[in-house]
Coordinates of N, CA and C in Angstrom, one line a residue:
M1151 N -3.9 47.3 27.2 CA -3.9 46.5 26.2 C -2.6 45.6 25.9
G1152 N -3.1 44.2 25.7 CA -1.8 43.2 25.5 C -1.2 43.7 24.4
T1153 N -0.1 42.9 24.1 CA 0.5 43.0 22.6 C 0.4 41.8 22.0
T1154 N 0.2 42.0 20.5 CA -0.2 41.0 19.6 C 1.3 40.6 19.3
T1155 N 1.5 39.2 19.1 CA 2.5 38.6 18.7 C 2.1 37.7 17.4
R1156 N 2.9 37.6 16.4 CA 2.5 36.9 15.1 C 3.6 35.8 15.0
Y1157 N 2.9 34.6 14.5 CA 3.8 33.3 14.3 C 3.7 32.8 13.0
R1158 N 4.9 32.7 12.5 CA 4.8 32.1 11.2 C 5.5 30.8 11.3
F1159 N 5.0 29.9 10.8 CA 5.5 28.5 10.7 C 6.2 28.5 9.5
R1160 N 7.4 27.6 9.4 CA 7.9 27.5 8.4 C 7.5 26.1 7.7
E1161 N 7.8 26.1 6.5 CA 7.4 24.9 5.8 C 8.3 23.8 5.3
Y1162 N 8.2 22.8 5.1 CA 9.1 22.0 4.6 C 8.2 21.2 3.7
T1163 N 9.0 20.4 2.6 CA 8.2 19.5 2.0 C 8.8 17.9 2.4
V1164 N 7.9 17.2 2.1 CA 7.9 15.9 2.8 C 8.1 14.8 1.4
T1165 N 9.0 13.8 1.3 CA 8.5 12.8 0.4 C 8.5 11.5 1.1
T1166 N 7.8 10.6 0.0 CA 8.0 9.1 1.0 C 9.0 8.3 0.2
V1167 N 9.6 7.1 0.9 CA 10.3 6.3 0.6 C 9.8 5.1 1.0
V1168 N 10.0 3.8 0.3 CA 9.6 2.5 0.9 C 11.1 1.9 1.9
D1169 N 10.2 1.8 2.8 CA 11.0 1.3 3.9 C 11.8 0.0 3.5
P1170 N 13.2 0.0 3.6 CA 13.8 -1.1 3.0 C 13.9 -2.2 3.8
V1171 N 13.6 -2.0 5.2 CA 13.6 -3.2 6.2 C 12.5 -3.8 6.1
A1172 N 11.2 -3.4 5.9 CA 10.0 -3.9 5.7 C 9.7 -4.5 4.6
L1173 N 9.2 -6.0 4.7 CA 8.9 -6.7 3.1 C 7.6 -6.2 2.8
P1174 N 7.4 -5.6 1.6 CA 5.9 -5.6 0.9 C 5.1 -6.8 1.3
T1175 N 4.1 -6.5 1.1 CA 2.9 -7.9 1.0 C 2.0 -7.6 -0.3
F1176 N 1.5 -8.7 -0.8 CA 0.7 -9.0 -1.9 C -0.2 -9.5 -1.5
E1177 N -1.6 -9.3 -2.0 CA -2.9 -10.3 -1.6 C -3.7 -10.1 -2.8
A1178 N -4.2 -11.4 -3.1 CA -5.3 -11.2 -4.3 C -6.9 -11.7 -3.5
V1179 N -7.9 -11.4 -4.5 CA -9.0 -11.8 -3.9 C -9.8 -12.1 -5.4
C1180 N -10.4 -13.1 -5.5 CA -10.8 -13.3 -6.8 C -12.2 -13.0 -6.8
V1181 N -12.7 -12.2 -8.0 CA -13.5 -11.5 -8.0 C -14.6 -12.0 -9.1
T1182 N -14.0 -13.3 -9.7 CA -15.0 -14.1 -10.7 C -16.5 -14.3 -10.0
G1183 N -17.3 -13.9 -11.3 CA -18.8 -14.4 -10.6 C -19.7 -13.1 -11.3
E1184 N -21.1 -13.8 -11.6 CA -22.1 -12.8 -12.2 C -22.9 -12.1 -11.0
D1185 N -23.4 -12.9 -10.1 CA -24.5 -12.4 -9.1 C -23.4 -12.1 -7.8
Q1186 N -22.3 -12.8 -7.7 CA -21.7 -12.6 -6.6 C -20.2 -13.0 -6.5
D1187 N -19.1 -12.1 -6.3 CA -17.8 -12.6 -6.5 C -17.7 -13.8 -5.6
C1188 N -16.5 -14.6 -6.4 CA -16.0 -16.0 -5.6 C -15.8 -15.6 -4.0
G1189 N -14.9 -14.6 -3.9 CA -14.4 -14.0 -2.9 C -13.1 -14.7 -2.1
A1190 N -12.6 -15.8 -2.6 CA -11.6 -16.6 -2.5 C -10.1 -15.2 -2.1
D1191 N -9.8 -15.6 -0.9 CA -8.6 -14.6 -0.8 C -7.2 -15.5 -0.4
S1192 N -6.2 -15.2 -1.2 CA -4.8 -15.4 -1.0 C -4.3 -15.4 0.4
G1193 N -4.4 -14.4 1.2 CA -4.2 -14.4 2.2 C -2.7 -13.4 1.7
Q1194 N -1.8 -12.9 2.6 CA -0.5 -12.1 2.5 C 0.3 -12.9 2.2
M1195 N 1.3 -12.4 1.2 CA 2.3 -13.2 0.7 C 3.4 -12.2 0.3
H1196 N 4.7 -12.6 0.4 CA 5.8 -11.7 0.1 C 6.3 -11.4 -1.1
T1197 N 5.9 -12.2 -2.3 CA 6.5 -11.8 -3.5 C 5.4 -12.2 -4.2
P1198 N 5.6 -11.3 -5.7 CA 4.6 -11.4 -6.6 C 4.5 -13.0 -7.2
E1199 N 5.8 -13.7 -7.0 CA 5.7 -15.1 -7.9 C 4.8 -15.9 -6.8
E1200 N 4.7 -15.6 -5.8 CA 3.8 -16.6 -4.7 C 2.4 -16.2 -5.1
L1201 N 2.1 -14.9 -5.1 CA 0.9 -14.7 -5.5 C 0.3 -15.1 -6.8
T1202 N 1.2 -15.4 -7.9 CA 0.9 -15.7 -9.1 C 0.9 -17.2 -9.0
R1203 N 1.3 -17.9 -8.2 CA 1.4 -19.2 -7.9 C -0.2 -19.9 -7.3
W1204 N -0.6 -19.0 -6.6 CA -1.8 -19.2 -5.8 C -2.7 -18.8 -6.9
I1205 N -2.5 -17.9 -7.5 CA -4.0 -17.3 -8.9 C -3.7 -18.5 -9.7
A1206 N -2.8 -19.3 -10.0 CA -2.9 -20.1 -11.1 C -3.5 -21.5 -10.4
A1207 N -3.2 -21.9 -9.2 CA -3.7 -22.9 -8.4 C -5.3 -22.8 -8.4
H1208 N -5.8 -21.4 -8.1 CA -7.5 -21.3 -8.1 C -7.7 -21.4 -9.4
C1209 N -7.1 -20.8 -10.1 CA -7.8 -20.9 -11.6 C -7.7 -22.3 -11.9
A1210 N -6.7 -23.1 -11.7 CA -7.2 -24.4 -12.2 C -8.1 -25.2 -11.6
Q1211 N -8.2 -25.0 -10.3 CA -9.1 -25.8 -9.5 C -10.7 -25.2 -9.9
T1212 N -10.6 -24.0 -10.1 CA -12.4 -23.4 -10.4 C -12.6 -22.6 -11.6
G1213 N -11.5 -22.4 -12.7 CA -11.5 -21.8 -13.7 C -12.2 -20.2 -13.8
H1214 N -11.7 -19.7 -12.7 CA -12.2 -18.5 -12.0 C -10.7 -17.7 -12.6
D1215 N -11.1 -16.3 -13.6 CA -10.1 -15.4 -14.4 C -10.0 -14.3 -13.8
S1216 N -10.7 -13.7 -13.0 CA -10.5 -12.2 -12.5 C -10.3 -12.2 -10.9
Y1217 N -9.2 -11.2 -10.8 CA -8.8 -11.1 -9.3 C -8.3 -9.5 -9.0
E1218 N -8.3 -9.4 -8.1 CA -8.0 -7.9 -7.7 C -6.8 -7.9 -6.7
R1219 N -5.9 -7.5 -6.9 CA -4.5 -7.7 -6.1 C -4.5 -6.3 -5.2
T1220 N -4.0 -6.3 -4.3 CA -3.3 -5.3 -3.3 C -2.3 -5.5 -2.9
T1221 N -1.3 -4.3 -3.1 CA 0.1 -4.4 -2.9 C 0.4 -3.5 -1.5
R1222 N 1.0 -3.8 -0.6 CA 1.1 -2.9 0.6 C 2.6 -3.0 0.9
A1223 N 2.9 -1.6 1.2 CA 4.4 -1.5 1.5 C 4.5 -0.4 2.5
T1224 N 5.4 -0.5 3.4 CA 5.5 0.4 4.7 C 6.3 1.4 4.1
L1225 N 6.0 2.7 4.2 CA 6.8 3.8 3.8 C 7.2 4.7 4.7
R1226 N 8.4 5.4 4.6 CA 8.9 6.4 5.5 C 8.6 7.9 4.9
A1227 N 8.2 8.6 6.0 CA 8.3 10.1 5.8 C 9.3 10.6 5.7
E1228 N 9.9 11.3 5.0 CA 11.3 12.2 4.9 C 11.2 13.4 4.6
P1229 N 11.0 14.3 5.6 CA 11.1 15.7 5.7 C 12.5 16.4 4.8
G1230 N 12.1 17.2 3.9 CA 12.9 18.1 3.2 C 13.5 19.3 3.9
E1231 N 14.3 20.0 3.4 CA 14.9 21.5 3.9 C 13.6 22.3 4.7
W1232 N 14.0 22.8 5.4 CA 13.3 23.9 5.9 C 13.2 25.1 4.9
K1233 N 12.1 25.9 4.7 CA 11.8 27.0 3.9 C 11.8 28.4 4.6

């Protein structure tokens, strides 16, 4: 008969922090429309102010007032202490 070996893996907590080197991106899509969304897309922008300017320009041209915003950021996983 062989011997039985038991292993217990240690645990640690992981937290996430925004990577300070990578720029976040902001994007909006126009969702104004009754039967179908307009679908105009701002493309990726690096500041909320740029995105607001795009929305203001699209609204001025079309009168559309509903947008879906996506914010993306690069995160880093930082493992905590071993337990």
